[in-house]
Coordinates of C-alpha atoms in Angstrom, one line a residue:
Chain U
M5 CA 24.0 -24.1 -13.9
A6 CA 23.3 -21.0 -11.8
G7 CA 20.9 -18.1 -11.7
G8 CA 18.4 -16.7 -14.1
G9 CA 15.5 -18.9 -14.9
G10 CA 15.7 -22.4 -13.8
G11 CA 14.3 -25.6 -15.1
C12 CA 12.6 -26.8 -11.8
V13 CA 14.4 -30.1 -11.9
T14 CA 13.3 -32.4 -9.0
L15 CA 16.4 -33.6 -7.2
R16 CA 16.9 -37.0 -5.6
G17 CA 19.7 -38.8 -4.0
A18 CA 22.9 -38.8 -6.0
Q19 CA 21.8 -35.7 -7.9
I20 CA 21.7 -33.7 -4.6
R21 CA 25.2 -35.1 -3.7
D22 CA 26.5 -33.9 -7.1
L23 CA 25.1 -30.5 -6.7
L24 CA 26.5 -30.1 -3.2
D25 CA 29.9 -31.3 -4.3
A26 CA 30.1 -28.2 -6.5
K27 CA 29.0 -25.8 -3.8
H28 CA 31.0 -24.4 -0.8
N29 CA 28.3 -22.2 0.6
V30 CA 24.7 -23.0 1.4
L31 CA 22.2 -20.2 2.2
F32 CA 19.0 -21.2 3.8
D33 CA 15.8 -19.2 4.2
C34 CA 14.2 -19.9 7.6
D35 CA 10.4 -19.8 7.6
G36 CA 9.1 -22.7 5.6
V37 CA 12.5 -24.1 5.0
V38 CA 14.2 -25.1 8.3
W39 CA 11.2 -24.5 10.5
N40 CA 7.5 -23.7 10.5
G41 CA 6.5 -21.5 13.4
E42 CA 7.9 -23.1 16.5
T43 CA 8.5 -26.5 14.9
A44 CA 11.7 -27.6 13.1
V45 CA 11.2 -29.1 9.7
T46 CA 11.9 -32.8 10.3
G47 CA 15.5 -33.5 9.5
A48 CA 16.5 -29.9 9.2
P49 CA 18.8 -29.7 12.2
E50 CA 20.6 -32.9 11.1
V51 CA 21.1 -31.4 7.6
V52 CA 22.7 -28.3 8.9
S53 CA 25.1 -30.2 11.1
L54 CA 26.0 -32.7 8.4
L55 CA 26.7 -29.9 5.8
K56 CA 29.0 -28.3 8.3
Q57 CA 30.7 -31.6 9.0
R58 CA 31.3 -32.0 5.2
G59 CA 33.1 -28.6 5.3
K60 CA 30.3 -26.4 3.8
R61 CA 29.7 -23.0 5.1
V62 CA 26.1 -22.5 6.1
F63 CA 24.2 -19.1 6.3
F64 CA 20.6 -18.3 7.2
V65 CA 19.1 -15.4 5.2
T66 CA 15.7 -14.3 6.4
N67 CA 13.4 -11.4 5.5
N68 CA 11.8 -11.7 9.0
C69 CA 12.7 -8.5 10.8
T70 CA 10.9 -9.1 14.0
R71 CA 13.7 -10.5 16.1
P72 CA 17.3 -9.5 16.8
R73 CA 20.0 -12.0 15.8
E74 CA 20.5 -13.2 19.4
N75 CA 16.8 -14.3 19.5
Y76 CA 17.4 -16.3 16.4
V77 CA 20.3 -18.0 18.0
Q78 CA 18.0 -19.0 20.9
K79 CA 15.3 -20.2 18.6
F80 CA 17.7 -22.4 16.6
S81 CA 18.9 -23.9 19.9
R82 CA 15.4 -24.4 21.1
L83 CA 14.4 -26.2 18.0
G84 CA 17.3 -28.6 18.1
F85 CA 19.9 -27.0 15.8
A86 CA 23.3 -27.5 17.3
D87 CA 25.8 -24.6 17.2
V88 CA 24.2 -22.0 14.9
A89 CA 26.3 -18.9 15.5
E90 CA 25.0 -15.4 15.4
E91 CA 27.5 -14.6 12.6
E92 CA 25.8 -17.1 10.4
I93 CA 22.4 -15.4 10.7
F94 CA 21.5 -12.6 8.3
S95 CA 18.1 -11.0 8.9
S96 CA 16.6 -8.0 7.1
A97 CA 16.7 -6.1 10.5
Y98 CA 20.5 -6.8 10.9
C99 CA 21.2 -6.0 7.2
S100 CA 19.1 -2.8 7.3
A101 CA 21.2 -1.5 10.2
A102 CA 24.4 -2.6 8.4
Y103 CA 23.3 -0.7 5.3
L104 CA 22.6 2.5 7.2
R105 CA 26.0 2.3 8.9
D106 CA 28.3 1.0 6.2
V107 CA 26.7 1.8 2.8
A108 CA 24.7 5.0 3.5
R109 CA 27.1 6.0 6.2
L110 CA 24.2 7.8 7.8
Q111 CA 25.0 11.2 9.4
G112 CA 22.0 11.8 11.5
K113 CA 19.1 9.8 12.9
V114 CA 16.7 7.3 11.4
Y115 CA 13.0 7.4 11.9
V116 CA 11.8 3.9 12.3
I117 CA 8.4 2.3 11.6
G118 CA 9.3 -1.2 13.0
C119 CA 9.4 -3.5 15.9
G120 CA 11.8 -4.5 18.7
G121 CA 14.0 -6.6 16.5
V122 CA 14.8 -3.7 14.2
M123 CA 15.4 -1.3 17.0
K124 CA 17.8 -3.6 18.7
E125 CA 19.9 -4.2 15.6
L126 CA 20.1 -0.4 15.0
R127 CA 21.2 0.2 18.5
D128 CA 23.8 -2.6 18.3
A129 CA 25.1 -1.1 15.0
G130 CA 25.4 2.3 16.6
V131 CA 22.8 3.9 14.3
P132 CA 20.9 6.7 16.2
V133 CA 17.2 6.3 16.2
A134 CA 14.7 9.2 16.4
E135 CA 12.7 8.9 19.6
E136 CA 9.0 8.3 19.1
G137 CA 8.0 10.3 22.1
D138 CA 4.9 9.6 24.1
A139 CA 1.7 10.1 22.1
E140 CA -0.1 12.8 23.8
P141 CA -3.9 12.6 23.6
G142 CA -5.0 15.1 21.1
A143 CA -1.7 15.3 19.4
S144 CA -2.2 15.6 15.7
I145 CA -0.1 15.6 12.6
Y146 CA -0.3 19.4 12.6
T147 CA 1.1 19.8 16.1
C148 CA 3.5 16.9 16.6
P149 CA 7.2 17.9 16.6
L150 CA 9.5 16.7 13.9
D151 CA 13.2 15.9 14.7
P152 CA 15.5 18.0 12.5
D153 CA 18.3 15.4 12.7
V154 CA 16.3 12.7 10.9
K155 CA 18.1 11.8 7.6
A156 CA 16.5 8.5 6.9
V157 CA 13.2 6.6 7.2
L158 CA 13.2 2.8 7.7
V159 CA 9.9 0.9 7.4
G160 CA 9.3 -2.7 8.3
Y161 CA 6.7 -4.9 10.0
D162 CA 5.2 -3.0 13.0
E163 CA 2.3 -4.3 15.0
N164 CA 2.0 -0.8 16.5
F165 CA 1.7 0.9 13.2
T166 CA -0.6 3.9 13.3
F167 CA -1.8 6.7 11.0
M168 CA 0.3 9.1 13.0
K169 CA 3.5 7.2 12.3
L170 CA 2.6 7.1 8.6
A171 CA 2.0 10.8 8.6
K172 CA 5.3 11.6 10.4
A173 CA 7.3 9.4 8.1
C174 CA 5.7 11.1 5.1
C175 CA 6.7 14.5 6.5
Y176 CA 10.3 13.4 6.8
L177 CA 10.3 12.0 3.3
Q178 CA 9.3 15.4 1.9
S179 CA 13.1 16.1 1.9
S180 CA 14.8 14.5 -1.0
E181 CA 17.9 14.2 1.1
C182 CA 16.1 11.9 3.5
L183 CA 16.8 8.2 2.7
F184 CA 13.9 5.8 2.3
L185 CA 14.5 2.2 3.2
A186 CA 12.3 -0.8 3.7
T187 CA 13.4 -4.0 5.5
D188 CA 11.7 -6.3 3.1
P189 CA 8.9 -6.4 0.4
D190 CA 6.8 -9.3 1.8
P191 CA 3.1 -8.3 1.5
W192 CA 2.1 -10.9 4.1
H193 CA 3.8 -13.4 6.4
P194 CA 2.6 -17.0 6.9
L195 CA 1.4 -18.1 10.3
R196 CA 0.6 -21.6 11.3
G197 CA -2.3 -23.4 9.7
G198 CA -2.2 -21.6 6.4
R199 CA -3.1 -18.3 8.0
V200 CA -1.4 -15.0 7.2
T201 CA -0.6 -11.6 8.8
P202 CA 0.1 -8.3 7.0
G203 CA 3.8 -7.9 6.2
S204 CA 6.3 -5.1 5.8
G205 CA 5.4 -4.8 2.2
S206 CA 1.9 -3.6 3.0
L207 CA 3.2 -0.8 5.3
T208 CA 5.8 0.2 2.8
A209 CA 3.1 0.4 0.1
A210 CA 1.2 2.9 2.3
L211 CA 4.3 5.1 2.8
E212 CA 5.3 4.9 -0.9
T213 CA 1.8 6.0 -1.9
A214 CA 1.8 8.9 0.7
S215 CA 5.3 10.2 -0.3
S216 CA 5.3 9.4 -4.0
R217 CA 8.7 7.9 -3.5
K218 CA 10.0 4.3 -3.9
A219 CA 11.8 2.7 -1.0
T220 CA 15.2 1.0 -1.3
V221 CA 14.4 -2.5 -0.2
I222 CA 17.1 -4.3 1.8
G223 CA 15.5 -7.8 2.0
K224 CA 15.2 -10.5 -0.6
P225 CA 14.9 -10.4 -3.6
S226 CA 17.2 -7.4 -3.5
R227 CA 20.9 -8.3 -3.7
F228 CA 21.9 -6.4 -0.6
M229 CA 21.7 -9.3 1.9
F230 CA 24.0 -11.3 -0.2
D231 CA 26.5 -8.4 -0.5
C232 CA 26.3 -8.1 3.3
I233 CA 27.3 -11.7 3.8
S234 CA 29.9 -11.6 1.1
S235 CA 31.5 -8.5 2.6
Q236 CA 32.1 -10.5 5.8
F237 CA 32.8 -13.9 4.4
G238 CA 33.8 -13.6 0.8
L239 CA 31.3 -15.7 -1.1
D240 CA 31.8 -16.8 -4.7
P241 CA 28.3 -16.9 -6.3
A242 CA 29.3 -19.8 -8.5
R243 CA 30.0 -21.9 -5.5
S244 CA 26.9 -20.9 -3.6
L245 CA 23.5 -22.4 -3.3
M246 CA 20.2 -20.7 -2.1
I247 CA 17.5 -22.9 -0.6
G248 CA 14.1 -21.2 -0.1
D249 CA 10.3 -21.7 -0.1
R250 CA 9.1 -18.4 -1.7
L251 CA 9.6 -18.0 -5.4
E252 CA 9.2 -14.2 -5.6
T253 CA 11.7 -13.6 -2.7
D254 CA 14.1 -16.5 -2.2
V255 CA 14.4 -17.9 -5.7
L256 CA 14.4 -14.4 -7.3
F257 CA 17.1 -13.4 -4.8
G258 CA 19.2 -16.3 -5.7
S259 CA 18.7 -15.5 -9.4
N260 CA 19.6 -11.8 -8.9
C261 CA 22.9 -12.8 -7.1
G262 CA 23.9 -15.5 -9.6
L263 CA 23.4 -18.4 -7.2
A264 CA 22.0 -21.8 -8.0
T265 CA 18.5 -22.0 -6.5
V266 CA 16.5 -24.8 -4.8
L267 CA 12.8 -24.6 -4.0
T268 CA 11.7 -26.7 -1.0
L269 CA 8.0 -27.5 -0.8
T270 CA 7.6 -27.3 2.9
G271 CA 6.6 -23.6 2.9
V272 CA 4.7 -21.1 0.8
S273 CA 5.2 -21.8 -2.9
T274 CA 4.1 -24.9 -4.8
L275 CA 5.6 -26.9 -7.7
Q276 CA 2.7 -25.8 -9.9
E277 CA 3.6 -22.1 -9.3
A278 CA 7.3 -22.8 -10.0
L279 CA 6.4 -24.5 -13.3
A280 CA 4.1 -21.6 -14.2
F281 CA 7.1 -19.2 -13.7
R282 CA 9.4 -21.4 -15.7
D283 CA 6.9 -21.5 -18.6
S284 CA 6.2 -17.7 -18.5
Q285 CA 7.3 -15.5 -21.4
E286 CA 8.1 -12.6 -19.1
P287 CA 11.8 -12.4 -18.1
Q288 CA 11.1 -11.2 -14.6
Q289 CA 8.8 -14.1 -14.0
K290 CA 11.3 -16.6 -15.5
H291 CA 13.8 -15.5 -12.9
C292 CA 11.5 -16.7 -10.2
A293 CA 11.7 -20.3 -11.4
P294 CA 14.2 -22.4 -9.4
D295 CA 16.9 -24.5 -10.9
Y296 CA 16.0 -27.4 -8.6
V297 CA 13.1 -28.6 -6.4
V298 CA 13.1 -30.8 -3.4
E299 CA 10.2 -32.0 -1.2
S300 CA 12.0 -30.9 2.0
V301 CA 15.5 -30.1 3.1
A302 CA 15.4 -33.6 4.7
D303 CA 16.0 -34.9 1.2
I304 CA 19.5 -33.5 1.5
L305 CA 20.0 -35.7 4.6
Q306 CA 19.2 -38.8 2.7
A307 CA 21.6 -37.8 -0.1
L308 CA 24.4 -37.1 2.3
E309 CA 23.9 -40.3 4.4
E310 CA 23.7 -42.7 1.4
Chain Y
M17 CA -18.1 18.5 -27.3
A18 CA -15.6 21.3 -28.0
A19 CA -13.6 20.5 -31.2
S20 CA -10.6 22.1 -29.8
K21 CA -9.7 21.5 -26.2
C22 CA -7.9 23.2 -23.3
T23 CA -9.3 26.6 -24.3
Q24 CA -9.2 29.5 -21.9
L25 CA -12.8 30.3 -20.9
T26 CA -13.4 34.0 -21.9
A27 CA -16.5 35.9 -20.9
A28 CA -18.1 35.2 -24.4
L29 CA -17.3 31.5 -24.2
S30 CA -18.6 31.4 -20.7
R31 CA -22.1 32.5 -21.9
Q32 CA -22.0 30.0 -24.7
L33 CA -20.9 27.2 -22.4
L34 CA -23.5 28.0 -19.7
D35 CA -26.3 28.1 -22.3
S36 CA -25.3 24.6 -23.5
V37 CA -25.7 23.0 -20.0
D38 CA -28.6 22.5 -17.5
C39 CA -26.5 21.1 -14.7
V40 CA -23.1 21.9 -13.1
L41 CA -21.2 19.5 -10.9
F42 CA -18.6 21.0 -8.7
D43 CA -15.7 19.3 -6.9
C44 CA -15.2 21.0 -3.6
D45 CA -11.6 21.2 -2.3
G46 CA -9.6 23.6 -4.5
V47 CA -12.7 24.6 -6.5
I48 CA -15.3 26.2 -4.2
W49 CA -13.3 26.2 -1.0
R50 CA -9.8 25.6 0.4
G51 CA -9.8 24.1 3.8
D52 CA -12.3 26.1 5.8
Q53 CA -12.3 29.2 3.5
A54 CA -14.7 29.7 0.6
I55 CA -13.0 30.7 -2.6
S56 CA -13.8 34.4 -3.1
G57 CA -16.9 34.7 -5.4
A58 CA -17.8 31.0 -5.3
P59 CA -20.9 31.3 -3.2
E60 CA -22.2 34.0 -5.6
V61 CA -21.5 31.7 -8.6
I62 CA -23.6 28.9 -7.0
S63 CA -26.5 31.3 -6.3
S64 CA -26.4 32.8 -9.7
L65 CA -26.3 29.4 -11.4
K66 CA -29.5 28.5 -9.6
K67 CA -31.1 31.8 -10.4
N68 CA -30.3 31.0 -14.0
G69 CA -32.2 27.8 -13.7
K70 CA -29.2 25.5 -13.6
R71 CA -29.1 22.5 -11.2
V72 CA -26.0 22.4 -9.0
F73 CA -24.4 19.4 -7.4
F74 CA -21.2 18.9 -5.3
V75 CA -19.1 15.8 -6.0
T76 CA -16.3 15.1 -3.6
N77 CA -13.9 12.2 -2.9
N78 CA -13.6 13.2 0.7
S79 CA -15.2 10.4 2.9
T80 CA -15.0 12.1 6.3
K81 CA -18.4 13.9 6.2
T82 CA -22.0 12.9 5.7
R83 CA -24.2 14.7 3.2
Q84 CA -25.7 16.7 6.1
M85 CA -22.3 17.6 7.5
Y86 CA -21.3 18.9 4.0
A87 CA -24.6 20.9 3.8
D88 CA -23.7 22.4 7.2
K89 CA -20.2 23.3 6.0
L90 CA -21.6 24.8 2.8
G91 CA -24.1 26.8 4.7
K92 CA -21.5 28.1 7.1
L93 CA -19.3 29.3 4.2
G94 CA -22.2 31.1 2.6
F95 CA -23.3 28.7 -0.1
D96 CA -26.9 28.0 -0.9
A97 CA -27.0 24.2 -0.9
T98 CA -29.0 21.3 0.5
A99 CA -27.9 17.9 1.6
D100 CA -29.4 16.1 -1.3
E101 CA -27.2 18.1 -3.7
V102 CA -24.1 16.7 -2.1
F103 CA -22.4 13.5 -3.2
G104 CA -19.4 12.6 -1.1
T105 CA -17.9 9.1 -1.0
A106 CA -19.2 8.3 2.5
Y107 CA -22.7 8.5 1.0
C108 CA -21.8 7.0 -2.4
S109 CA -20.0 4.0 -0.9
A110 CA -23.1 3.2 1.1
V111 CA -25.2 3.4 -2.0
Y112 CA -22.7 1.3 -4.0
L113 CA -22.6 -1.4 -1.4
K114 CA -26.4 -1.5 -1.3
N115 CA -27.3 -1.2 -5.0
V116 CA -24.2 -2.5 -6.9
C117 CA -22.7 -5.1 -4.5
K118 CA -26.2 -5.9 -3.3
L119 CA -24.8 -6.4 0.1
D120 CA -27.0 -8.5 2.4
G121 CA -25.0 -8.5 5.6
K122 CA -22.5 -6.5 7.5
V123 CA -19.4 -4.6 6.4
Y124 CA -16.0 -4.4 8.1
L125 CA -15.3 -0.7 8.0
I126 CA -12.0 1.1 8.1
G127 CA -13.3 4.6 8.1
S128 CA -15.0 7.5 9.8
N129 CA -18.1 7.9 11.9
A130 CA -19.6 9.7 8.9
M131 CA -19.2 6.6 6.9
R132 CA -20.7 4.5 9.6
Q133 CA -23.7 7.0 9.7
E134 CA -24.3 6.8 5.9
L135 CA -24.1 3.0 6.0
E136 CA -26.6 2.7 8.8
D137 CA -28.9 5.1 6.9
V138 CA -29.1 2.7 4.0
G139 CA -29.6 -0.2 6.4
I140 CA -26.1 -1.7 6.4
R141 CA -24.5 -2.5 9.7
P142 CA -20.8 -1.7 9.9
V143 CA -18.3 -3.2 12.4
G144 CA -14.8 -2.0 13.3
V145 CA -15.1 1.8 13.5
G146 CA -12.9 3.6 16.0
P147 CA -9.5 2.9 17.6
D148 CA -8.3 -0.7 17.5
P149 CA -4.9 -1.1 19.1
V150 CA -3.0 -4.4 18.9
S151 CA -3.3 -7.0 21.7
G152 CA -2.1 -10.5 22.2
V153 CA 0.8 -12.0 20.3
Q154 CA 1.3 -12.6 16.6
K155 CA -0.2 -16.1 16.6
D156 CA -3.4 -14.6 18.0
W157 CA -3.8 -12.2 15.1
A158 CA -4.7 -14.8 12.4
N159 CA -7.3 -16.0 14.9
V160 CA -9.1 -12.7 15.6
P161 CA -12.8 -13.5 16.0
L162 CA -14.4 -12.8 12.6
D163 CA -18.1 -11.8 12.4
K164 CA -19.7 -14.3 10.1
Q165 CA -22.2 -11.8 8.9
V166 CA -19.5 -9.6 7.3
Q167 CA -19.7 -9.8 3.6
A168 CA -17.6 -6.9 2.5
V169 CA -14.6 -4.8 3.6
L170 CA -14.9 -1.0 3.0
V171 CA -11.8 1.2 3.3
G172 CA -12.1 5.0 3.6
F173 CA -10.1 7.7 5.4
D174 CA -9.4 6.6 9.0
E175 CA -7.2 8.5 11.4
H176 CA -7.4 5.4 13.7
F177 CA -5.8 3.2 11.0
S178 CA -3.6 0.7 12.7
Y179 CA -1.8 -2.6 12.1
M180 CA -4.7 -4.4 13.8
K181 CA -7.3 -2.9 11.5
L182 CA -5.1 -3.9 8.5
N183 CA -4.9 -7.4 9.9
R184 CA -8.6 -7.7 10.5
A185 CA -9.3 -6.5 6.9
L186 CA -6.8 -9.1 5.6
Q187 CA -8.5 -11.9 7.5
Y188 CA -11.9 -11.1 6.1
L189 CA -10.4 -10.6 2.6
C190 CA -8.8 -14.1 2.6
N191 CA -12.3 -15.3 1.8
P192 CA -12.7 -14.7 -1.9
D193 CA -16.4 -14.2 -1.6
C194 CA -15.9 -11.2 0.7
Q195 CA -16.3 -8.0 -1.4
F196 CA -13.6 -5.3 -1.3
V197 CA -14.5 -1.7 -1.8
G198 CA -12.5 1.6 -1.4
T199 CA -13.9 5.1 -1.2
N200 CA -11.1 6.7 -3.3
T201 CA -7.4 6.5 -4.2
D202 CA -6.3 10.1 -3.4
T203 CA -2.9 9.9 -1.9
R204 CA -3.0 13.1 0.1
L205 CA -5.7 15.0 2.0
P206 CA -6.2 18.4 0.5
L207 CA -5.1 21.0 3.0
E208 CA -3.5 24.3 3.6
G209 CA -0.4 24.8 5.6
G210 CA 2.1 22.6 3.8
K211 CA 2.0 19.5 6.0
A212 CA 1.4 16.6 3.7
V213 CA -1.2 14.3 5.3
P214 CA -1.5 10.8 3.8
G215 CA -4.9 10.2 2.1
T216 CA -7.2 7.2 1.8
G217 CA -5.2 5.9 -1.2
C218 CA -2.3 5.0 1.2
L219 CA -4.5 3.0 3.5
L220 CA -6.2 1.3 0.6
R221 CA -2.8 0.3 -0.9
A222 CA -1.8 -1.2 2.4
V223 CA -4.9 -3.4 2.5
E224 CA -4.6 -4.3 -1.2
T225 CA -0.9 -5.3 -0.8
A226 CA -1.5 -7.4 2.2
A227 CA -4.5 -9.1 0.7
Q228 CA -3.1 -9.3 -2.8
R229 CA -6.5 -8.1 -4.1
Q230 CA -7.7 -5.0 -5.9
A231 CA -10.5 -3.0 -4.4
Q232 CA -13.5 -1.7 -6.4
V233 CA -13.1 2.1 -6.1
V234 CA -16.2 4.3 -5.7
G235 CA -14.7 7.8 -6.0
K236 CA -13.6 9.9 -8.9
P237 CA -12.5 9.1 -11.5
S238 CA -14.8 6.1 -11.3
N239 CA -18.0 6.7 -13.3
F240 CA -20.1 5.7 -10.3
M241 CA -19.9 9.1 -8.7
F242 CA -21.7 10.6 -11.8
E243 CA -24.1 7.7 -12.2
C244 CA -25.1 8.1 -8.5
V245 CA -26.2 11.7 -9.2
A246 CA -27.6 11.0 -12.7
S247 CA -29.8 8.1 -11.5
Q248 CA -31.3 10.1 -8.8
F249 CA -31.9 13.3 -10.8
G250 CA -32.3 12.1 -14.4
L251 CA -29.3 14.0 -15.9
D252 CA -28.3 14.1 -19.6
P253 CA -24.5 13.9 -19.7
E254 CA -24.3 16.2 -22.8
R255 CA -26.1 18.9 -20.8
C256 CA -23.8 18.6 -17.8
L257 CA -20.6 20.5 -16.9
M258 CA -18.0 19.1 -14.5
V259 CA -15.9 21.7 -12.7
G260 CA -12.8 20.5 -10.9
D261 CA -9.2 21.3 -10.0
R262 CA -7.7 17.8 -10.6
L263 CA -7.0 16.4 -14.1
D264 CA -6.7 12.8 -12.8
T265 CA -10.0 12.7 -10.9
D266 CA -12.4 15.5 -11.9
I267 CA -11.5 15.9 -15.5
M268 CA -11.0 12.2 -16.1
L269 CA -14.5 11.6 -14.6
G270 CA -16.0 14.2 -16.9
S271 CA -14.3 12.7 -20.0
N272 CA -15.3 9.1 -19.1
C273 CA -19.0 10.1 -18.6
G274 CA -19.2 12.4 -21.7
L275 CA -19.6 15.6 -19.7
K276 CA -18.2 19.0 -20.6
T277 CA -15.2 19.8 -18.4
L278 CA -13.8 23.0 -16.9
L279 CA -10.5 23.0 -15.0
T280 CA -10.2 25.7 -12.4
L281 CA -6.7 26.8 -11.4
T282 CA -7.3 27.4 -7.7
G283 CA -6.3 23.9 -6.7
V284 CA -4.0 21.1 -7.7
S285 CA -3.5 20.9 -11.5
T286 CA -1.9 23.4 -13.8
V287 CA -2.5 24.5 -17.4
A288 CA 1.0 23.3 -18.2
E289 CA 0.0 19.7 -17.1
A290 CA -3.2 19.9 -19.1
Q291 CA -1.3 21.0 -22.2
A292 CA 1.3 18.3 -21.7
N293 CA -1.5 15.7 -21.6
Q294 CA -3.0 17.2 -24.7
K295 CA 0.3 16.9 -26.6
S296 CA 0.8 13.3 -25.5
Q297 CA 0.0 10.3 -27.7
C298 CA -1.3 8.3 -24.7
P299 CA -5.1 7.7 -24.8
H300 CA -5.2 7.7 -20.9
Q301 CA -3.5 11.1 -20.8
Q302 CA -5.9 12.4 -23.5
K303 CA -8.8 11.9 -21.1
M304 CA -7.1 14.3 -18.7
V305 CA -7.5 17.3 -20.9
P306 CA -10.3 19.7 -20.0
D307 CA -12.5 21.4 -22.6
Y308 CA -11.9 24.8 -20.9
Y309 CA -9.8 26.2 -18.1
I310 CA -10.4 29.3 -15.9
N311 CA -8.3 31.0 -13.2
S312 CA -11.1 30.8 -10.6
I313 CA -14.8 29.9 -10.9
A314 CA -15.5 33.4 -9.7
D315 CA -14.5 34.5 -13.3
I316 CA -17.8 33.2 -14.7
L317 CA -19.8 35.5 -12.5
P318 CA -20.0 38.3 -15.1
A319 CA -21.4 35.9 -17.7
L320 CA -24.1 34.8 -15.2
Q321 CA -25.1 38.3 -14.2
T322 CA -25.8 39.8 -17.6

């Protein structure tokens, strides 16, 4: 059974084995699934290795746009995951750059509200970025120059977000020909100890309100990241599995792409929340209910080793 | 209340309307001034109304000025007005926090010095005004020192809006007992010159999205703006006229509070929009139909001077 309103069946042992036998591709979210902050989820590195040994293809699909892919490679290595290759990692920063280059085929520059990770991916993809320019003291929205080559605005998590950036982006978006993209919709990101920090979604909301336009969102739950992986690796949705910790992003993403979905309980969402979505009358909410639930990805390890 | 609505205000109807009210409330931007220029004839209208024994008040969603600063601007533009006739959201938010929220502590303020001033004048201590650039790394942000005396977050227009301010507001709002108030939801600042400057509504949406909470909004069309004036001056709604240029704020406020409403065409909304609302079946849109409309408030001058 795949996609579109799951039954939240808790999986153990042989059931996990049976599910995996039917799937060739396993897509993992990162935060709250394979690691939490700088700590790997116990058993996660072994699970990834074992899946690959059993001939499965493994991909990592993350809305986190703060790092370029090569940093993720280093993080995986640091946390004890053997041989995770750059090509297996799909972040919203990487996919946003791919979208601008391959789907939008951008002719012109992109004005970016974002951090180093996004900038690097855009540069690596050969997408020209409008220079921010040094903020002169006393520069105001009325006097700051606008770059006539800007044909797209990309907004994502930006710790240096300011009112001026919001105003400039809004000016660019006055032209209906200017594309409006957001890396991901997450309103907040979890930090250690149950704390949170504002996410891309909150900055996107400000810009949508200012411009009266809706952004095209690259990250989960939008399909694009799956299409991006598929264009490079040819994925059959019926033979693919999505494992995540956030119902409104990971599970809905899996549902939107026709994948079987597994919720792991080592991150943001709870079993209670999953059941509430399952029992909801609203179709959109039902799509956030996972097919299966596991306590942790380590449960897969037990299933594979038995 | 007029049986038929959205009627053009002729000279004869003007006299009839003016005789039926004791008090006239004016929005400012787009009604009596545009930017730093008085609308031709507006100062004379205000003076004439007062000579005719009408009380006059100014009701604006703009949070960047104190009552005294508004009085100064009114004076400079030739209007006969005093500070206690002005009800801007900087003042009204302070009153709201004091009297409605019954705030007994500090407020974390995303806003202007004018807002800080109005809060201090009612005995509430704000924290957070001014520039607040990001420092440290991400894991520090969830642990920014929080002032334990802060019992509310207030969001108004703030040119120093930044990720760090958004983050601090989020940290305070993670406590469900912390109250959450916004001055207004206008998406743009009203301005001449074509450059679209994002308004308070954008900043408020960013905070609401990150915190996944809805703010209590003080400004039009919330009834509070009228109640604030009415409670201080003992007004009878049926003997009040609201004059504004925006259907979704000024006219909606008038409808909700049982005032007579006059749309002036020197600002944002058009007759066509008003008529479209009138034809619609939607109760919400029906509230955005003025009793009368006029090209400019200067057009009622003849009726006042006979």
